[in-house]
Tab-separated table of C-alpha atoms in Angstrom:
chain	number	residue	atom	x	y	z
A	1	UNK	CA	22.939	-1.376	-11.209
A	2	UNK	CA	23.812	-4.688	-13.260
A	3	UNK	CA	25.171	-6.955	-10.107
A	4	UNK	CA	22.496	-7.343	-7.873
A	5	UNK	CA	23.316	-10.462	-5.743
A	6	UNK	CA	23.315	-9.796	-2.455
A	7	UNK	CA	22.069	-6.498	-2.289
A	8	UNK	CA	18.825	-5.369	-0.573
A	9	UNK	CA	15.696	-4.431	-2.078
A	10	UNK	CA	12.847	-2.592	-0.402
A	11	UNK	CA	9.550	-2.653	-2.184
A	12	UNK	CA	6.227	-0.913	-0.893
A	13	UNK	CA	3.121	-2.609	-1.783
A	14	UNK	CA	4.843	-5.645	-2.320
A	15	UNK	CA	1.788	-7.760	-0.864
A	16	UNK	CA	0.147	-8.055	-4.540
A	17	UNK	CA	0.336	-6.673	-8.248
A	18	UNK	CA	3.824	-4.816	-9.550
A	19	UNK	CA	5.284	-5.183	-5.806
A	20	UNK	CA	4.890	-8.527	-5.717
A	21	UNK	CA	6.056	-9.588	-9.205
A	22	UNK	CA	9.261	-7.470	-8.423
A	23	UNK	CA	9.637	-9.466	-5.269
A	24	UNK	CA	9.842	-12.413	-7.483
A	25	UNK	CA	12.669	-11.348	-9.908
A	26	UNK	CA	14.684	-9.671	-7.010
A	27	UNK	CA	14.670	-12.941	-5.532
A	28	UNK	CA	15.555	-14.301	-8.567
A	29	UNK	CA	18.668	-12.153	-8.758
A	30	UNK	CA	19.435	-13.489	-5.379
A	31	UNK	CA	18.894	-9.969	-3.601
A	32	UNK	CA	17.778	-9.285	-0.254
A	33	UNK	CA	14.418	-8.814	0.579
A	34	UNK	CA	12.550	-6.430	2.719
A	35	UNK	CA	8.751	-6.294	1.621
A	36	UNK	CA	6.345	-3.834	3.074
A	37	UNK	CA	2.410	-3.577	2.306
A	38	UNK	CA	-0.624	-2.323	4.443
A	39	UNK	CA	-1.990	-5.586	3.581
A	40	UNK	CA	-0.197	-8.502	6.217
A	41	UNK	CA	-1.887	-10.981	4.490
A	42	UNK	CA	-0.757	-10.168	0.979
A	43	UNK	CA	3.015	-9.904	2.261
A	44	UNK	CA	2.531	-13.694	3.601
A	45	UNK	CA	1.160	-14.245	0.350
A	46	UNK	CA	4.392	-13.071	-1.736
A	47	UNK	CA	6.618	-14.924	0.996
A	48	UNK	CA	5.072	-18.137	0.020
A	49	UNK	CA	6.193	-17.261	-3.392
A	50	UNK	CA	9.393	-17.182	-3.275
A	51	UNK	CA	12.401	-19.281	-3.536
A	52	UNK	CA	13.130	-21.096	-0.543
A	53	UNK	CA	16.275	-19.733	1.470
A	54	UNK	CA	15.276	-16.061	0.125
A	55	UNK	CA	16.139	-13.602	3.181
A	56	UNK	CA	13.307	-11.709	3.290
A	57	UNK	CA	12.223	-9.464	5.951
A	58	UNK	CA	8.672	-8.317	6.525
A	59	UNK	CA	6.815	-5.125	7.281
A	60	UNK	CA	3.409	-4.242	7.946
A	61	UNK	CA	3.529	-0.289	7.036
A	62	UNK	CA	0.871	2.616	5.603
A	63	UNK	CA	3.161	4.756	3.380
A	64	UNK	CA	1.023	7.626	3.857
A	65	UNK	CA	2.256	7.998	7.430
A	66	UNK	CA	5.811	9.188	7.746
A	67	UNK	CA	6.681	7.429	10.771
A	68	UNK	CA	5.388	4.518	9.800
A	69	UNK	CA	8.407	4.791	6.492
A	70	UNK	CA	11.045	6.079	8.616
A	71	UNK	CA	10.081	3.013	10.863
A	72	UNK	CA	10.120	0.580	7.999
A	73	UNK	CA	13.632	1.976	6.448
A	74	UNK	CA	15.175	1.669	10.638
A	75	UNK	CA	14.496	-2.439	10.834
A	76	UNK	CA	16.192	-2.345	6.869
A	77	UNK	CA	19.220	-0.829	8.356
A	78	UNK	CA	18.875	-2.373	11.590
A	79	UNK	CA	18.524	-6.095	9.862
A	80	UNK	CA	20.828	-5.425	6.569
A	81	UNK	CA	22.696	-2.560	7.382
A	82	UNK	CA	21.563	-1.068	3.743
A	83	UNK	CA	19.097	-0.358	1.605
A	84	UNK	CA	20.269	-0.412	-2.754
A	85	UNK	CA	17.438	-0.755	-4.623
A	86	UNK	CA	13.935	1.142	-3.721
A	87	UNK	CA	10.695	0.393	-5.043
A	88	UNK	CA	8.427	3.387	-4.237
A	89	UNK	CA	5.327	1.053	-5.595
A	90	UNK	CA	2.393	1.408	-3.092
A	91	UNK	CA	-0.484	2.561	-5.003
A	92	UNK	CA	-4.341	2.921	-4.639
A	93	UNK	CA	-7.444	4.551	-6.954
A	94	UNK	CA	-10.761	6.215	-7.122
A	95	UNK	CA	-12.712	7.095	-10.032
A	96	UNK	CA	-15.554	9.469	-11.069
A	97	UNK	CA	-15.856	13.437	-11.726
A	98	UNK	CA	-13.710	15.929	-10.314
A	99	UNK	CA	-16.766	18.009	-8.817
A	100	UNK	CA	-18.153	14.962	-7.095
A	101	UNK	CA	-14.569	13.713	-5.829
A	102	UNK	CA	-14.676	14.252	-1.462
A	103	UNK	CA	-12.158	15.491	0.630
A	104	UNK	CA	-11.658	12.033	1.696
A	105	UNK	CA	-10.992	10.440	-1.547
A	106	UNK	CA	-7.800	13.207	-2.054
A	107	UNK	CA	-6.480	12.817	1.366
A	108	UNK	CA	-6.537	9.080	1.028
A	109	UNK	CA	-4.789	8.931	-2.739
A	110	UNK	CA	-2.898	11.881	-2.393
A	111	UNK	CA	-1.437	9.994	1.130
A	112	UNK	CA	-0.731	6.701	-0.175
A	113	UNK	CA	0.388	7.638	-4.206
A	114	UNK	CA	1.816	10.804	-3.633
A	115	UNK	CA	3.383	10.878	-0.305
A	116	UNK	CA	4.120	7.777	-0.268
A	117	UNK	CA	6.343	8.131	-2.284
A	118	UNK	CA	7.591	11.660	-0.124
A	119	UNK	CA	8.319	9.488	2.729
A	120	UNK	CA	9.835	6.616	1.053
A	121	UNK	CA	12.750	9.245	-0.360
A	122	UNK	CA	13.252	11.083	2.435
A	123	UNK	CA	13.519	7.812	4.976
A	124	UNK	CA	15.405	6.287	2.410
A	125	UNK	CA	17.258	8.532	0.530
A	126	UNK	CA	19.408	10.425	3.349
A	127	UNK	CA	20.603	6.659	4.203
A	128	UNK	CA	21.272	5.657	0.734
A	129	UNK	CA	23.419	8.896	0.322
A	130	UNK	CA	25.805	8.150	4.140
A	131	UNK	CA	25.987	4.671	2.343
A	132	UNK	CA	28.114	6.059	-0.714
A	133	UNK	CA	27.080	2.879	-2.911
A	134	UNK	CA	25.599	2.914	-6.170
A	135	UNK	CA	21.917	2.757	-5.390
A	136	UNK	CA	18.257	2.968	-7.228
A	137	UNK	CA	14.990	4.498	-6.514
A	138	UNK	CA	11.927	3.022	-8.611
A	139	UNK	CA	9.120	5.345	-8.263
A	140	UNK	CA	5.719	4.141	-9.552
A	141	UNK	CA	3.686	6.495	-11.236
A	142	UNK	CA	1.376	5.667	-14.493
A	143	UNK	CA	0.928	7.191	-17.643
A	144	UNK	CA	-1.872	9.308	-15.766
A	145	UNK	CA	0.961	11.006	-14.298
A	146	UNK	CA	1.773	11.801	-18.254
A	147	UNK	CA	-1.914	12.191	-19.220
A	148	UNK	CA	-4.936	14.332	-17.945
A	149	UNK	CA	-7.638	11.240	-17.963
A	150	UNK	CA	-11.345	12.261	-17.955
A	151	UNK	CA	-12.803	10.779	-14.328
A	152	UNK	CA	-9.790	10.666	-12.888
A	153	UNK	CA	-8.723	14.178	-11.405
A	154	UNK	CA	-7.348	12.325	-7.793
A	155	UNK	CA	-5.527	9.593	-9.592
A	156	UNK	CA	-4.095	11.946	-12.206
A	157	UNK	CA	-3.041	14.607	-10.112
A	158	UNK	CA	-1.384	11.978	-7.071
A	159	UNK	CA	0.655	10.502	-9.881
A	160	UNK	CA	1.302	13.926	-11.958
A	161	UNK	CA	3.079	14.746	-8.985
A	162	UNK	CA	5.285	11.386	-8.558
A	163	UNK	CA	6.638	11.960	-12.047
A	164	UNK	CA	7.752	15.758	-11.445
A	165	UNK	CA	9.076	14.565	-7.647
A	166	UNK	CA	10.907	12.197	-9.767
A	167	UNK	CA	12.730	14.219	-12.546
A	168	UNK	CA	12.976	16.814	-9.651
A	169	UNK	CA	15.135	14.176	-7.558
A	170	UNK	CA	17.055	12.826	-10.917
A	171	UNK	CA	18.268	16.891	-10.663
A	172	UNK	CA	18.906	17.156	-7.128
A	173	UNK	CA	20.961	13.804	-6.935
A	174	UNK	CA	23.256	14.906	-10.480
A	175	UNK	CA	23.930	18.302	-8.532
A	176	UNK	CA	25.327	16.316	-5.399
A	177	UNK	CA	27.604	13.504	-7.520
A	178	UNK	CA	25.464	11.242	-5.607
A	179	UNK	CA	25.674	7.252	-6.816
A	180	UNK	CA	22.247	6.982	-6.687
A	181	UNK	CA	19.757	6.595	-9.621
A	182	UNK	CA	15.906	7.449	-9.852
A	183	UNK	CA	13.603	5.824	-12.593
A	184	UNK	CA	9.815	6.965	-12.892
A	185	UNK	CA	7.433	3.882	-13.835
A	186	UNK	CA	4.679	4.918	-15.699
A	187	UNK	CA	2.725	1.914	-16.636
A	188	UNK	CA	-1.096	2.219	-18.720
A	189	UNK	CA	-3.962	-0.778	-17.520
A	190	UNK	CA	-2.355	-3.655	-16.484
A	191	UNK	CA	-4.488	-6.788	-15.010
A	192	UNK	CA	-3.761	-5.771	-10.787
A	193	UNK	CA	-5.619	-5.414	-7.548
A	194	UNK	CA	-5.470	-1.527	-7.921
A	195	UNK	CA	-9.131	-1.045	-8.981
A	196	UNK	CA	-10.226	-2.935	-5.680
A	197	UNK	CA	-8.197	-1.432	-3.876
A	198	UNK	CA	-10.861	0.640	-1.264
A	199	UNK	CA	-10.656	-2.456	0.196
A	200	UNK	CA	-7.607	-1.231	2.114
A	201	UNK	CA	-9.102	2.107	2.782
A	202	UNK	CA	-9.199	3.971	6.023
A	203	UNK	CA	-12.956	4.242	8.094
A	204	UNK	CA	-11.765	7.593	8.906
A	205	UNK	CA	-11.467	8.789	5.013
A	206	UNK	CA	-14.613	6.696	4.034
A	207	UNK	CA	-16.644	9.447	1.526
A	208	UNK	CA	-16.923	8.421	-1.539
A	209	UNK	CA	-18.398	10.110	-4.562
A	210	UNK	CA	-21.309	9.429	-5.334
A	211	UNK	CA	-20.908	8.186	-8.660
A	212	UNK	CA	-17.582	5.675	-7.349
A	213	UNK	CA	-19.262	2.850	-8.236
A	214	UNK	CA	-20.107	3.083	-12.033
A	215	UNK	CA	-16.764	4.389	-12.539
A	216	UNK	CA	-14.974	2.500	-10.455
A	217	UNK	CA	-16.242	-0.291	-12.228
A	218	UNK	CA	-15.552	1.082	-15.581
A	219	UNK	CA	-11.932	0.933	-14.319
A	220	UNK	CA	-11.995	-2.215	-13.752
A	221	UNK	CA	-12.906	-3.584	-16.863
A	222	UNK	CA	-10.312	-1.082	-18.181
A	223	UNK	CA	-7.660	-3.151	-15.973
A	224	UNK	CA	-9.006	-6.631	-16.765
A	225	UNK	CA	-8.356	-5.591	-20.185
A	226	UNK	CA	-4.923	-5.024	-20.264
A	227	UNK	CA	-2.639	-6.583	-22.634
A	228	UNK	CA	0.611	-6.625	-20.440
A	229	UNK	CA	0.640	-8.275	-16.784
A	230	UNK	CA	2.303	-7.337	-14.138
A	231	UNK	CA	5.021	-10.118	-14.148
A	232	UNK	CA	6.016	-8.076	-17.498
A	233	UNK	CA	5.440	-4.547	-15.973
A	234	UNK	CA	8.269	-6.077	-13.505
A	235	UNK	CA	10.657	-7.533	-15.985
A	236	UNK	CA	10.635	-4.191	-17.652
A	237	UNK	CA	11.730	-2.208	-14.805
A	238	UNK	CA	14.170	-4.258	-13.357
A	239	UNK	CA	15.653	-4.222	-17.112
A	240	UNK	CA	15.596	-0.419	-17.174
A	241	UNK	CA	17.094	-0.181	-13.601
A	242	UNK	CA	20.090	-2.712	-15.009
A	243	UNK	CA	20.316	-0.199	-18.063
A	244	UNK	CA	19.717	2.922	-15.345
A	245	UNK	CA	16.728	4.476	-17.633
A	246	UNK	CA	14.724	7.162	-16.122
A	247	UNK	CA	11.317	7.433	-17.983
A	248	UNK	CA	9.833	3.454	-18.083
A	249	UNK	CA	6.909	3.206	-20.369
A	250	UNK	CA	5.643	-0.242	-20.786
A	251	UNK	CA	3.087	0.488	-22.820
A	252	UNK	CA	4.295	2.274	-26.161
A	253	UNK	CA	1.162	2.153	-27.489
A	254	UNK	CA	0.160	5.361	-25.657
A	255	UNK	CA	3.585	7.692	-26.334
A	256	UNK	CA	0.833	9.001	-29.755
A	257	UNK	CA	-1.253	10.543	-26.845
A	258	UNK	CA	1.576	11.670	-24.553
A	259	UNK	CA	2.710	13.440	-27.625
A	260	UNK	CA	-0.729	15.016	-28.143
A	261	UNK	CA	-0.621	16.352	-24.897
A	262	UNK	CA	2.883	17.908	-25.496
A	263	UNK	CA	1.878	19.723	-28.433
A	264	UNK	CA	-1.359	20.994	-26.863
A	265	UNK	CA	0.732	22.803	-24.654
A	266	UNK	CA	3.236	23.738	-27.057
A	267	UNK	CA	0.570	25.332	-29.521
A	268	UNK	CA	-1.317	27.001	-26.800
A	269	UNK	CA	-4.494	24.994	-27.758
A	270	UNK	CA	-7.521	22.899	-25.907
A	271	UNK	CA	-6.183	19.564	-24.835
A	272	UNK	CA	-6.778	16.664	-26.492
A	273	UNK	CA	-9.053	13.947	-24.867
A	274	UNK	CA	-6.787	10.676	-24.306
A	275	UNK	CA	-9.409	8.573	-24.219
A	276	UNK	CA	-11.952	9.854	-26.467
């Protein structure tokens, strides 16, 4: 997708962090904008961003509940009459062992990261198809969904399965001659609200491990570290949607351990620790 003026972008978790920095350039490209975040306050935070006169539409919504999707993509239709370019972006984190992760912490990543991104497709995608335009879907994963990370089983295995839903719909869409395009973000530390994010996090899924804390703030320094912000995680994608690339690693620094991993499995040995 090279023209982009006037079409309409929907981004999920668009209230701070990658979704908001992709808000920014869409605008830029003079796109339409519908933004959608559990976070109301964030939203009204990217809206004060933006260019003045950008059409921009609104959405409180919790990606991990279907109808909450389905009624996010019915005002996009309802308002535009179309949805082109999808940002699957919501995201959220925990940290710590696997044997000390809770039920609660793998319902509540698992809803948001991996389903998420479930709903998103299937609210979106059956629309996108009856449109018969060329379209995009952006799915954020991380390079956790191309690495096994020590202390971070839930994250890992929520974005794990974005990456393979990903390549899986890349397939599915080439079978049907459909016009529409997937790419797979997978992004290493990067400087966003993601390691705060329990902030957002349901009373009703409120165990946490009892070692969340140390490693949560481990993570955070991780993050605080990185050497790429999220305005540049942004520019990157919406270059590789222009170019329709599928894989979207903005870090290359990290393909020597992705490659690790692949010959681990190859040679039938131990994995490798990524972050020794």
């Amino acid at each position: 997708m090279k023209d982009l003026k006037d079409k309409v972008a929907v981004i999920t978790g668009a209230g701070s962090g990658f979704g908001r920095e992709l808000a920014l350039l869409c605008a830029a490209e003079n796109m339409r904008l519908v933004l959608a975040d559990i976070d109301a306050a964030g939203l009204e935070g990217t809206q004060a961003l933006l260019p003045a006169g950008t059409a921009a539409l609104l959405q409180r919504c919790d990606v991990s509940q279907a109808d909450s999707v389905q009624a996010l993509a019915e005002r996009t239709y309802a308002q535009y009459g179309a949805a082109h370019l999808l940002f699957n972006n919501a995201g959220v984190a925990v940290a710590g062992p696997t044997w000390t992760t809770t039920t609660d912490e793998w319902r509540w990543v698992l809803g948001v990261n991996l389903m998420g991104v479930v709903h998103g497709v299937q609210a979106f995608v059956p629309r996108m198809l009856a449109q018969q335009d060329e379209c995009h879907v952006v799915n954020t994963a991380s390079v956790a969904g191309l690495l096994s990370v020590p202390a971070s089983s839930v994250y890992c295995v929520s974005k794990h399965g974005v990456v393979t839903l990903s390549e899986c719909l890349h397939h599915e869409l080439r079978a049907a001659g459909a016009r529409i395009h997937v790419s797979v973000l997978c992004p290493a530390f990067v400087n966003t609200g993601i390691a705060d994010s329990g902030r957002h996090r349901p009373p009703e899924l409120s165990a946490a491990n009892p070692l969340a804390e140390a490693y949560e703030a481990r993570v955070r320094k991780a993050v605080r570290s990185g050497k790429i912000s999220a305005a540049e995680v942004a520019r990157i994608t919406m270059d590789a949607v222009k170019a329709d690339r599928f894989y979207i690693l903005t870090h290359p620094n990290i393909k020597p351990a992705i490659e690790a991993r692949m010959r681990d499995i190859l040679d039938e040995r131990a994995p490798t620790n990524p972050m020794p």
